[in-house]
mmCIF file of C-alpha atoms in Angstrom:
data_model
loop_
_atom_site.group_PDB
_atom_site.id
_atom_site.type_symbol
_atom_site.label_atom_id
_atom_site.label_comp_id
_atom_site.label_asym_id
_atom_site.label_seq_id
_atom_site.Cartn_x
_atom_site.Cartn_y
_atom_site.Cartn_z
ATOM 1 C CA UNK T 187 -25.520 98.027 -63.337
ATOM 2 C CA UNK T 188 -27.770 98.576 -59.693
ATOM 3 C CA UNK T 189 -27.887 95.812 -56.696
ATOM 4 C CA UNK T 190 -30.822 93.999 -58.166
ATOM 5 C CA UNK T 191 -30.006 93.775 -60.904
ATOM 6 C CA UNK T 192 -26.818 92.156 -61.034
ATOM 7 C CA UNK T 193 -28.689 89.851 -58.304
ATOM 8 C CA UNK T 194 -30.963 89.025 -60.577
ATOM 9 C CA UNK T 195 -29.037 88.035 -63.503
ATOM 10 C CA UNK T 196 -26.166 85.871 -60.617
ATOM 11 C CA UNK T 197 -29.273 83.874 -60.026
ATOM 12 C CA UNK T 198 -30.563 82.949 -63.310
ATOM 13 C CA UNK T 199 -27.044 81.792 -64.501
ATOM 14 C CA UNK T 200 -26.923 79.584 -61.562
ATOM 15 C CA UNK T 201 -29.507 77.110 -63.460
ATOM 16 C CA UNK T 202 -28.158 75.825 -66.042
ATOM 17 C CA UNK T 203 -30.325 75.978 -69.390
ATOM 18 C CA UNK T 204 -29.406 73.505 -71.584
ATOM 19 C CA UNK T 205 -29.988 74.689 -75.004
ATOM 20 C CA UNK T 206 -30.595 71.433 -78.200
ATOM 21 C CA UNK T 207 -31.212 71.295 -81.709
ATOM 22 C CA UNK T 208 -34.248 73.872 -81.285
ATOM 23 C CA UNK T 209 -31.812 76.487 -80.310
ATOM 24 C CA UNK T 210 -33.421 78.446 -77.524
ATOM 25 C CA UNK T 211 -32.986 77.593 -74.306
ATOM 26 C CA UNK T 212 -36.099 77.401 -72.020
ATOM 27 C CA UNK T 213 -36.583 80.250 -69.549
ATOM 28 C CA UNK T 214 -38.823 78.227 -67.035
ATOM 29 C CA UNK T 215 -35.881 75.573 -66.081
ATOM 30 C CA UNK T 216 -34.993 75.856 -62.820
ATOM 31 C CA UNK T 217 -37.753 77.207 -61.698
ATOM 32 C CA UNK T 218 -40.384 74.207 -61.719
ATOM 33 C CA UNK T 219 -40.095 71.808 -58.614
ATOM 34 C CA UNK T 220 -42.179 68.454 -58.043
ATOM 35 C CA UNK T 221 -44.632 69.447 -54.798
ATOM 36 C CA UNK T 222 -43.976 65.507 -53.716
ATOM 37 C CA UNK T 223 -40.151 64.687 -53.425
ATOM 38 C CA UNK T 224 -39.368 68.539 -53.923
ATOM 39 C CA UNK T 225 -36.891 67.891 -56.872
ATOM 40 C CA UNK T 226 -35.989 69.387 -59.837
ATOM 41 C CA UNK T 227 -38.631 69.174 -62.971
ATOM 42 C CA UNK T 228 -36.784 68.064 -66.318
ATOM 43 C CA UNK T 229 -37.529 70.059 -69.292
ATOM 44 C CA UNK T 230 -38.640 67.076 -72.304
ATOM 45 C CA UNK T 231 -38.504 68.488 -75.458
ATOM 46 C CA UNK T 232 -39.592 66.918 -78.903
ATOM 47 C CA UNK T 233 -40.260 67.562 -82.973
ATOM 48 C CA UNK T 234 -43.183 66.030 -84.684
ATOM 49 C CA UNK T 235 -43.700 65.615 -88.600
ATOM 50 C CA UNK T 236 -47.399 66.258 -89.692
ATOM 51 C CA UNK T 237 -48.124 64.202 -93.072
ATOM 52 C CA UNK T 238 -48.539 68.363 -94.424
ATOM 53 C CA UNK T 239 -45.384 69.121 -93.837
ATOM 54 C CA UNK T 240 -46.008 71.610 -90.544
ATOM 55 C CA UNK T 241 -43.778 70.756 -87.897
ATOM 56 C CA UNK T 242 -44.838 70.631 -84.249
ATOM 57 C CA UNK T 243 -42.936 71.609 -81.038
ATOM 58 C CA UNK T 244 -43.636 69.253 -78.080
ATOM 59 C CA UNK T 245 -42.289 70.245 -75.004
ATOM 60 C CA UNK T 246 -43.232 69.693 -70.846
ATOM 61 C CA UNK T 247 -42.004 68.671 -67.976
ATOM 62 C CA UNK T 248 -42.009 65.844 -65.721
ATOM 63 C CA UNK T 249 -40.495 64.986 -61.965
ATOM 64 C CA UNK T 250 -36.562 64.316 -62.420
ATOM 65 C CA UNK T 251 -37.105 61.152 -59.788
ATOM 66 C CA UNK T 252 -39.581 60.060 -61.936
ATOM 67 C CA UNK T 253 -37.466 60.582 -65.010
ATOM 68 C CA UNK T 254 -34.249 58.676 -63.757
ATOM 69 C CA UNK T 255 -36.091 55.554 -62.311
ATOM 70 C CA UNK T 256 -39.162 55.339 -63.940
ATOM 71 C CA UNK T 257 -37.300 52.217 -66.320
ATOM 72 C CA UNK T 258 -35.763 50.908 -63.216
ATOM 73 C CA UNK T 259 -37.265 47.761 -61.148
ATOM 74 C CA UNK T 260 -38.443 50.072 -58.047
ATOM 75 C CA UNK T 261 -39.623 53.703 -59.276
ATOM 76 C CA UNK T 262 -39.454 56.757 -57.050
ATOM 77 C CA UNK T 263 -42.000 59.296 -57.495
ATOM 78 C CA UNK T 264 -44.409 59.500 -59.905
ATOM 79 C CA UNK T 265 -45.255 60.897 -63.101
ATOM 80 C CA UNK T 266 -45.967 65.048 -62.624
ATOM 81 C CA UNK T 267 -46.165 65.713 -66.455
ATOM 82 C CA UNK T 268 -47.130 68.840 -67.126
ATOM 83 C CA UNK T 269 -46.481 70.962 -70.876
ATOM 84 C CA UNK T 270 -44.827 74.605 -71.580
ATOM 85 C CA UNK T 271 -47.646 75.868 -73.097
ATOM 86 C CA UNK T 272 -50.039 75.533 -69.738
ATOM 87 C CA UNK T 273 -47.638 76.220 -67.475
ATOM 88 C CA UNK T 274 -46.770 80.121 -69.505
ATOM 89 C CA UNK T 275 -50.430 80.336 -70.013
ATOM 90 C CA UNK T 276 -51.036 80.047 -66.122
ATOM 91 C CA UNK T 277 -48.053 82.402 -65.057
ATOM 92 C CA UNK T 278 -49.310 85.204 -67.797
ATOM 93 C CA UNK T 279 -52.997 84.836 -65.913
ATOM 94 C CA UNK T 280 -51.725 84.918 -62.335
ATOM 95 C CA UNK T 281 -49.116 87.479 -63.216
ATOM 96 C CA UNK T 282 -51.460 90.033 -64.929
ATOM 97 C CA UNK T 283 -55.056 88.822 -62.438
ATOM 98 C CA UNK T 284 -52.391 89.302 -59.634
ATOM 99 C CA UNK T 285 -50.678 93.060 -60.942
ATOM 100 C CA UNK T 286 -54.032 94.616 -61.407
ATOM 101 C CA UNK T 287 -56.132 93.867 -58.134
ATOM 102 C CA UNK T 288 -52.497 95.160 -56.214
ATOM 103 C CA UNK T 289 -53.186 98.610 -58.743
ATOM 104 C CA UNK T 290 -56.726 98.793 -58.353
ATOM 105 C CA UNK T 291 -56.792 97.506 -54.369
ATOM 106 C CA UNK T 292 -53.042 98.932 -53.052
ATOM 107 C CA UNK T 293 -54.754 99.324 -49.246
ATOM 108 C CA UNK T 294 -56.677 95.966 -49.418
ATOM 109 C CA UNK T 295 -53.458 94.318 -51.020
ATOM 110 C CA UNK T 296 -51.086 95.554 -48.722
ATOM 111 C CA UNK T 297 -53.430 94.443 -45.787
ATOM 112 C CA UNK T 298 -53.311 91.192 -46.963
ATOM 113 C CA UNK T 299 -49.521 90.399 -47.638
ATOM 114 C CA UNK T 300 -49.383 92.101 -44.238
ATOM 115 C CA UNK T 301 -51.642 89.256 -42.584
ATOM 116 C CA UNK T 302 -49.994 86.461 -44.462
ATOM 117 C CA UNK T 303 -46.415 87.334 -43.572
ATOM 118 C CA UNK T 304 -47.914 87.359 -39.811
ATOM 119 C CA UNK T 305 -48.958 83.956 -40.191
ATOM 120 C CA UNK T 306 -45.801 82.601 -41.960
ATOM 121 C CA UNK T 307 -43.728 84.092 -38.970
ATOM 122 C CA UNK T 308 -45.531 82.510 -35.843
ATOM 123 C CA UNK T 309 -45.006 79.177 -37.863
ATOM 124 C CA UNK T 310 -41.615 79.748 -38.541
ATOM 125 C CA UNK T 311 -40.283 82.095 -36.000
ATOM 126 C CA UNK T 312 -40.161 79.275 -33.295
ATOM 127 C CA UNK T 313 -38.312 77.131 -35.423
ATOM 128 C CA UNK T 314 -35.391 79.835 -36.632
ATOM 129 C CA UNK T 315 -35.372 81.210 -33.173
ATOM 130 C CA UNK T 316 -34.588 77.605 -31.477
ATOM 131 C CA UNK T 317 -31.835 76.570 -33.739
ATOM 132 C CA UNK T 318 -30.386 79.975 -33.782
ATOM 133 C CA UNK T 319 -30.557 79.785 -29.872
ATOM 134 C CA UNK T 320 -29.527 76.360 -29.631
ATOM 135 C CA UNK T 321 -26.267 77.673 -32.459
ATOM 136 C CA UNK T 322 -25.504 80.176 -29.563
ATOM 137 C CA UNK T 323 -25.152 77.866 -26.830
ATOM 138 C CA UNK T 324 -22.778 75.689 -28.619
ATOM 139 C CA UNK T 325 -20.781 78.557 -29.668
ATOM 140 C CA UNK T 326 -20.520 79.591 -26.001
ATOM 141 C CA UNK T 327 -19.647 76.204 -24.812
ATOM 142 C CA UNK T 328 -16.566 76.174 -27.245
ATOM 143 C CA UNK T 329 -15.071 79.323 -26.071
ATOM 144 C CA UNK T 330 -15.424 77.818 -22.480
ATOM 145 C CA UNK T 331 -13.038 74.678 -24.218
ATOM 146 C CA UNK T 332 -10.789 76.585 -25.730
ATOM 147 C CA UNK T 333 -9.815 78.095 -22.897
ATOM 148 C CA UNK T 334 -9.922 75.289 -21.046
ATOM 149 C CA UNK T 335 -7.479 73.591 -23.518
ATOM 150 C CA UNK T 336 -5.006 76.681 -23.612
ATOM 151 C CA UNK T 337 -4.784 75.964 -19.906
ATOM 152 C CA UNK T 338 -4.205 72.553 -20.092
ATOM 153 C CA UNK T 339 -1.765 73.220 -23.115
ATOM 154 C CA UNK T 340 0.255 75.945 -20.434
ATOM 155 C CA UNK T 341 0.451 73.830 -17.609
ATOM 156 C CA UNK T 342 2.156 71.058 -19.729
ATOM 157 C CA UNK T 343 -1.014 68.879 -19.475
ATOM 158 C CA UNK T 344 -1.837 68.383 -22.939
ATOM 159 C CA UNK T 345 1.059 68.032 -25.728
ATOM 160 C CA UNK T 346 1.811 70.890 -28.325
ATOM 161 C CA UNK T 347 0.198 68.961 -31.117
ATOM 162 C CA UNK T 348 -3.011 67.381 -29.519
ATOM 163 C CA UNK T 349 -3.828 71.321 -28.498
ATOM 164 C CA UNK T 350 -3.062 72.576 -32.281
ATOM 165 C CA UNK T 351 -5.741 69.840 -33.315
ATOM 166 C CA UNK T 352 -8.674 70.465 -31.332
ATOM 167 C CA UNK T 353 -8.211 74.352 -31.575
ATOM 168 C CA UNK T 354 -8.266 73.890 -35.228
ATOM 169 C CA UNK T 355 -11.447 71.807 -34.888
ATOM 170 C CA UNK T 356 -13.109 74.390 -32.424
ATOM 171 C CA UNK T 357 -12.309 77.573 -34.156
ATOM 172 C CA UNK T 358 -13.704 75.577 -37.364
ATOM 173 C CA UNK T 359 -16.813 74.794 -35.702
ATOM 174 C CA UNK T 360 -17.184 78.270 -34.440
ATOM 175 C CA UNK T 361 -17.043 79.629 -38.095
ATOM 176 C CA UNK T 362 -20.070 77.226 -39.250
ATOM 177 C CA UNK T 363 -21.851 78.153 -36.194
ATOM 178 C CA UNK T 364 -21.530 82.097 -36.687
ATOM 179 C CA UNK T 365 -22.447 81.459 -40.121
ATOM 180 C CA UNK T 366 -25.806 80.171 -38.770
ATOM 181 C CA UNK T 367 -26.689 82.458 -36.454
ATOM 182 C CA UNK T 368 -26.084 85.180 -39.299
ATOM 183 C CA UNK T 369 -28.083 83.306 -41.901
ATOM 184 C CA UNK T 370 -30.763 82.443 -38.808
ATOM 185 C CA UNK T 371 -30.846 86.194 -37.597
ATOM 186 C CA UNK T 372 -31.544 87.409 -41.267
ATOM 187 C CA UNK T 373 -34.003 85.129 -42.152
ATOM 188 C CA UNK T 374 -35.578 86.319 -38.680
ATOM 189 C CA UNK T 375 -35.127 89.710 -39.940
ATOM 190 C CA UNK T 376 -36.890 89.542 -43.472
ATOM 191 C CA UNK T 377 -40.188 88.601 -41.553
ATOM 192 C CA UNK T 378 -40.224 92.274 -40.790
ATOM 193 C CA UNK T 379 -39.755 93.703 -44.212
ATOM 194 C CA UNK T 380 -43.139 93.612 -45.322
ATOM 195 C CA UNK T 381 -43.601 96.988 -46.432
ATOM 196 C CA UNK T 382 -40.722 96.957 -48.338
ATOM 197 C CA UNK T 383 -41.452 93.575 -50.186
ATOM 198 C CA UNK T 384 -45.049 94.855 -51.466
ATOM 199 C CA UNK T 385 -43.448 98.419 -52.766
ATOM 200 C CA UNK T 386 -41.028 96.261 -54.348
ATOM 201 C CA UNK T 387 -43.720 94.195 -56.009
ATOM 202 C CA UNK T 388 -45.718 97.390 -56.259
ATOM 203 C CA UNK T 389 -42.889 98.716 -58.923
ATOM 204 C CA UNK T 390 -42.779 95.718 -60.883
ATOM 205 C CA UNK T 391 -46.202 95.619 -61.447
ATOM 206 C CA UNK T 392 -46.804 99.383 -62.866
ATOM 207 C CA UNK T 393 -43.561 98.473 -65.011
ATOM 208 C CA UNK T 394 -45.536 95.856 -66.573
ATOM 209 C CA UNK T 395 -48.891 97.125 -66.437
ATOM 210 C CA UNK T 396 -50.325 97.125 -70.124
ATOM 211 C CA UNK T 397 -48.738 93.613 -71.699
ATOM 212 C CA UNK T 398 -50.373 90.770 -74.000
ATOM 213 C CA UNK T 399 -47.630 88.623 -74.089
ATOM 214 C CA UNK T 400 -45.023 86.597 -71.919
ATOM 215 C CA UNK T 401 -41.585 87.434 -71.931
ATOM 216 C CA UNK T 402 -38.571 85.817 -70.740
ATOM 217 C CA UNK T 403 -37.085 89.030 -68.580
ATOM 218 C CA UNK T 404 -41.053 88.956 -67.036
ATOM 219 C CA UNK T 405 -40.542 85.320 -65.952
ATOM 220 C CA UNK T 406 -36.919 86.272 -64.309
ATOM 221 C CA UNK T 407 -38.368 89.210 -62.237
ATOM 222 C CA UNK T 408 -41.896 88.006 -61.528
ATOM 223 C CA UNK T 409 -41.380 84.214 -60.308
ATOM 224 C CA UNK T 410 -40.049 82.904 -57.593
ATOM 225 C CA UNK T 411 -40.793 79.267 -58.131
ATOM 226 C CA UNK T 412 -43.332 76.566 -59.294
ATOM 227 C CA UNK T 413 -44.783 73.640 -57.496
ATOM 228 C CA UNK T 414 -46.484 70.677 -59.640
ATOM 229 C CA UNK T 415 -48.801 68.476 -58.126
ATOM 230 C CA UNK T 416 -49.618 65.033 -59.727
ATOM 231 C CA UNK T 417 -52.287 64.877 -61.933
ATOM 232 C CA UNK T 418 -56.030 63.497 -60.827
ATOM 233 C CA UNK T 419 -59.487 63.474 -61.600
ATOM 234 C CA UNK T 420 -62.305 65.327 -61.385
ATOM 235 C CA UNK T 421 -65.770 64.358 -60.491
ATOM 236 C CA UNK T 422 -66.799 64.531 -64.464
ATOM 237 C CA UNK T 423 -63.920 62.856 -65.015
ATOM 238 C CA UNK T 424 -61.404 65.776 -66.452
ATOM 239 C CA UNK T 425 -58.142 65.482 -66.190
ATOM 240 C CA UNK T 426 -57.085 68.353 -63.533
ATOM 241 C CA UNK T 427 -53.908 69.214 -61.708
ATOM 242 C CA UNK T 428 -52.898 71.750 -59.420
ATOM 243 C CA UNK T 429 -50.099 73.932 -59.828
ATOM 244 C CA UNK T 430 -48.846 77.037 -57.171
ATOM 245 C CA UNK T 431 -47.181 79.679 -58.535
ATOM 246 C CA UNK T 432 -44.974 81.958 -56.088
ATOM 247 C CA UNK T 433 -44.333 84.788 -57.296
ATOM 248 C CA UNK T 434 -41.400 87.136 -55.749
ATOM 249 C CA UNK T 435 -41.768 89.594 -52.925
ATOM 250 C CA UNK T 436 -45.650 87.928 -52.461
ATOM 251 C CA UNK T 437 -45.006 84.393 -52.037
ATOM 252 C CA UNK T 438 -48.149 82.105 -53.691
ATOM 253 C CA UNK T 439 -50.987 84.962 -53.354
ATOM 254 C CA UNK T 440 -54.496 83.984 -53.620
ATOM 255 C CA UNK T 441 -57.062 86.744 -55.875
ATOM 256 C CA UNK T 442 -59.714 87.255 -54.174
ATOM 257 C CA UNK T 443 -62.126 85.523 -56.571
ATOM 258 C CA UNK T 444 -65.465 87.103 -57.920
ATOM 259 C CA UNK T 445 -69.284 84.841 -57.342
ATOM 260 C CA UNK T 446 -69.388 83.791 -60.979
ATOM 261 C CA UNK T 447 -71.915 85.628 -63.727
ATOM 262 C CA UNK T 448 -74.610 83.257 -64.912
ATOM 263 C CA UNK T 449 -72.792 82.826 -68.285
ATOM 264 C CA UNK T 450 -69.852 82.390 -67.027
ATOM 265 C CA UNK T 451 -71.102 78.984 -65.601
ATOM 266 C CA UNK T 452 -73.447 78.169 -68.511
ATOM 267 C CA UNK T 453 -69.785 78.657 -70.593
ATOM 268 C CA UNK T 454 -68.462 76.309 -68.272
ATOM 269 C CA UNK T 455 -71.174 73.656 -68.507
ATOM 270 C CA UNK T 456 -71.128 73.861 -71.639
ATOM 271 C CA UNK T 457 -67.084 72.992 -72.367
ATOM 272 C CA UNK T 458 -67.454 70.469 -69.647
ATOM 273 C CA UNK T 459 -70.058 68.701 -72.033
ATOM 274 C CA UNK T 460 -67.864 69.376 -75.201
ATOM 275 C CA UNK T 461 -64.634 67.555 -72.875
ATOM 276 C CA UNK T 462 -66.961 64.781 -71.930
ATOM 277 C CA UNK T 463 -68.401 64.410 -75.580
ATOM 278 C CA UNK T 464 -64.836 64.062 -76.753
ATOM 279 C CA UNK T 465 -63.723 61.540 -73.863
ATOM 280 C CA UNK T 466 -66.328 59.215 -75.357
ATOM 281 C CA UNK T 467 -65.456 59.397 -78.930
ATOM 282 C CA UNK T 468 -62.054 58.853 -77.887
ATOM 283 C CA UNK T 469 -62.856 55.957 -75.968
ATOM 284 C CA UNK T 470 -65.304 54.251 -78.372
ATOM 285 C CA UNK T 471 -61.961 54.817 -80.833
ATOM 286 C CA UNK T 472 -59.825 52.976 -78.238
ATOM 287 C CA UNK T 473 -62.590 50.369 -77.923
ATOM 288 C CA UNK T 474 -62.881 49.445 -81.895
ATOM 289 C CA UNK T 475 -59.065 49.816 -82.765
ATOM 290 C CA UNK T 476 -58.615 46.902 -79.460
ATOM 291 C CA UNK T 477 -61.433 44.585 -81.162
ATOM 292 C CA UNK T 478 -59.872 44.877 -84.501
ATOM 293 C CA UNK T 479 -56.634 43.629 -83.093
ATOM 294 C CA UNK T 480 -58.165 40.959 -81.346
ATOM 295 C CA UNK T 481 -59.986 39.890 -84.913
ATOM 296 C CA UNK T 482 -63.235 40.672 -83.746
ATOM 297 C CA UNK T 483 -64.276 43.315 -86.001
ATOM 298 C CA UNK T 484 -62.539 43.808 -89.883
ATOM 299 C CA UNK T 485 -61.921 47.734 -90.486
ATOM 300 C CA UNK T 486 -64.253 49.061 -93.054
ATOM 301 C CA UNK T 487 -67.247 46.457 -92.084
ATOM 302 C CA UNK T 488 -70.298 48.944 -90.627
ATOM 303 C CA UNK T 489 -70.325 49.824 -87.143
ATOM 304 C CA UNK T 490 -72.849 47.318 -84.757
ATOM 305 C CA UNK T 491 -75.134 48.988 -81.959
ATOM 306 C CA UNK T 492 -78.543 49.152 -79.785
ATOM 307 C CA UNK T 493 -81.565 51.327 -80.696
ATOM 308 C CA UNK T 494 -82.105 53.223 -77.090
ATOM 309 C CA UNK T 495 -85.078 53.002 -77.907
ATOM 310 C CA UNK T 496 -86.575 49.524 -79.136
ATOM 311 C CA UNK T 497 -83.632 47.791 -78.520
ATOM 312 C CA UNK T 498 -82.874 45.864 -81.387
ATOM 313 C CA UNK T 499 -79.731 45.542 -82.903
ATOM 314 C CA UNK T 500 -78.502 47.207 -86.641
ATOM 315 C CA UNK T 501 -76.057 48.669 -88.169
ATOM 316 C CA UNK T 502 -74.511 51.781 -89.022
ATOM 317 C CA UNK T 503 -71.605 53.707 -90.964
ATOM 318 C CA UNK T 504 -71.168 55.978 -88.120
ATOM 319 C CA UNK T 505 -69.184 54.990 -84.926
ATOM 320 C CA UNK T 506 -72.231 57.144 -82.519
ATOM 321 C CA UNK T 507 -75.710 56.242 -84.454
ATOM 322 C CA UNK T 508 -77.857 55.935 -81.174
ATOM 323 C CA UNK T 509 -81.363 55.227 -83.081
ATOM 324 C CA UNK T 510 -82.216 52.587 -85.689
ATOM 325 C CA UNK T 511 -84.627 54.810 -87.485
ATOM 326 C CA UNK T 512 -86.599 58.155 -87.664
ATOM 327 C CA UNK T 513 -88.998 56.860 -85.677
ATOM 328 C CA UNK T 514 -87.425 55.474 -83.066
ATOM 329 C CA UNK T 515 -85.451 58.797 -82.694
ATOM 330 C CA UNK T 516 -88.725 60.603 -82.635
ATOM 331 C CA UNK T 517 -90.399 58.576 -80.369
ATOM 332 C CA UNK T 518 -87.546 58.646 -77.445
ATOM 333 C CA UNK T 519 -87.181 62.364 -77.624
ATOM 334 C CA UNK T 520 -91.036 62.620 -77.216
ATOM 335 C CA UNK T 521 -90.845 60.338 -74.097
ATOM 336 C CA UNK T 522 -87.889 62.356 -72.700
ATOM 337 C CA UNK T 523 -90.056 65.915 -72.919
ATOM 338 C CA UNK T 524 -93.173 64.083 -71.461
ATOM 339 C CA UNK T 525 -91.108 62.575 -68.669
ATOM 340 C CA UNK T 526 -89.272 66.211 -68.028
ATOM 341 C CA UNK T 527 -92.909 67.841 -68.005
ATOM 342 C CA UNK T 528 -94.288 65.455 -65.457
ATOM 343 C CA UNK T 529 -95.280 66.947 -62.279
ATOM 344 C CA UNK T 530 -96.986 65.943 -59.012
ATOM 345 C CA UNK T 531 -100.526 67.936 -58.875
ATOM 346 C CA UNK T 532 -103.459 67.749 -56.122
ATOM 347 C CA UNK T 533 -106.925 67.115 -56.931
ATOM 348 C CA UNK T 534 -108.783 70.394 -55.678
ATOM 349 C CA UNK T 535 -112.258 67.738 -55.181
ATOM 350 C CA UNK T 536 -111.440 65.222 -53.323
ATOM 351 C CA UNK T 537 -107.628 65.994 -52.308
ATOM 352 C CA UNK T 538 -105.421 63.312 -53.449
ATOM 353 C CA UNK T 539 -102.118 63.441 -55.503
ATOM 354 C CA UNK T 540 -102.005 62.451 -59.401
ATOM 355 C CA UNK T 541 -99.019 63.457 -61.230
#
């Protein structure tokens, strides 16, 4: 077995995968963290019955502060729900978007990770090189009291005992501190590996250059880890959450994205309709099943609602009748295309503006 991958398979058994009545373990756990309070994400699994007989998998993850004191009087966190299926769904598209511009662009790819890692080193050089300075200084200062004690301790100033005790606490404190500096000085050091960091993601990605599907040894060698923002809203309304995905060797690395093709945003309008189409049935469903609770409305009785276009009330078997009648259908559609062909036209005579 080579270097990597022994290292490879020493960190995926140090997450422990907790494997239940569905018998496979999931590969992403341990690799999802919360981008708020930087925990853990919990893996929720669940079974669900259809009336059919089909059985359904549900499984996601939320925040593991969230999870642990969301039933308690004061919560930490919040809800960071997220499911499986998006989450494989988004690592298959960065991992294969992501493969083939570093194939197809090497020089421009390169160039990049090469400017990044630039960046990421003036913001944390300073930092590493301070406390592995400051790590120094100490370790120098406890040499000068050793020796300082083993004086004391040869003159007869300073009992046999009190000079085994504070030796033992120097020489301990020396070990952490060297320990430091070694883990400071290589982290220093791996700013200047660039080159071999992008060959090494370089290999993976012609290893997996032609695949349709994710696989579990894929997610072990490609990702790095996962951070999960809380859900929000757009301004449609759709639900939308952001979600970075670092991969290894790269770090989170940004495609250069492509101006959109004119049907690629007609597409898009046009499932941003379909979402907002089914938002309202869902909430007219919410609406009726909340008056039929309250005894306002008996289920089966005929749906009550407002011609746009005369206004008067009737009623309907269908939950989204907008129009009382043919006519009145006819009639607003009519007034909608004459409206949408109005225009603002001068009078060539005598000048002014008529629409």
């Amino acid at each position: 077995v080579d270097q990597e991958t022994w290292d490879l398979a020493q960190a995926v058994a140090k997450t422990r995968r907790r494997t239940d009545t569905i018998g496979v373990a999931n590969p992403l756990t341990g690799l999802l963290y919360c981008a708020d309070c930087g925990a853990k994400m919990y893996d929720h699994r669940g079974i669900r019955h259809r009336k059919n007989g089909e059985v359904i998998i549900q499984e996601g993850y939320n925040c593991s502060t969230y999870t642990l004191t969301c039933e308690h009087e004061k919560k930490e966190c919040f809800s960071h729900g997220v499911t499986s299926k998006a989450i494989r769904a988004l690592i298959l598209e960065t991992i294969r978007k992501t493969s083939k511009y570093a194939i197809e662009n090497e020089a421009e790819f390169r160039a990049i990770i090469q400017k990044e890692s630039e960046i990421q080193q003036e913001k944390a050089a300073k930092e590493l090189n301070r406390k592995v300075t400051k790590a120094r200084q100490r370790h120098t200062e406890l040499d000068t009291l050793v020796k300082k004690c083993y004086e004391s301790y040869a003159l007869g100033k300073m009992p046999e005992k009190r000079y085994e005790m504070l030796s033992a606490d120097y020489e301990k404190e020396q070990a952490e501190l060297e320990t430091v500096i070694a883990e400071g000085q290589a982290a220093l050091d791996a700013y200047y590996e660039d080159s071999e960091r992008v060959e090494q993601f370089m290999e993976l990605a012609r290893k997996y250059r032609d695949f349709d599907e994710l696989t579990t040894p894929m997610i072990n060698e490609f990702v790095d880890k996962i951070l999960v923002h809380a859900p929000g809203r757009d301004e449609y309304g759709d639900r939308c959450q952001e979600i970075e995905i670092y991969l290894k060797f790269i770090g989170n690395f940004q495609v250069p994205e492509e101006e959109p093709t004119p049907e690629e945003l007609a597409e898009e309008e046009r499932q941003r309709k379909k979402r907002a189409k089914s938002r309202r049935k869902y909430e007219r469903k919410k609406e009726r099943e909340k008056l039929i609770q309250e005894g306002l409305i008996v289920p089966g009785e005929p749906y009550h609602h407002t011609c746009k276009c005369c206004g008067k009330t009737f009623d309907s078997k269908m939950p989204n009748t907008m129009f009382c009648g043919s006519n009145c259908r006819q009639k607003y559609y009519r007034q909608e295309n004459a409206e949408a062909r109005k225009r603002e036209c001068v009078c060539p005579v005598c000048g002014k503006t008529f629409v």
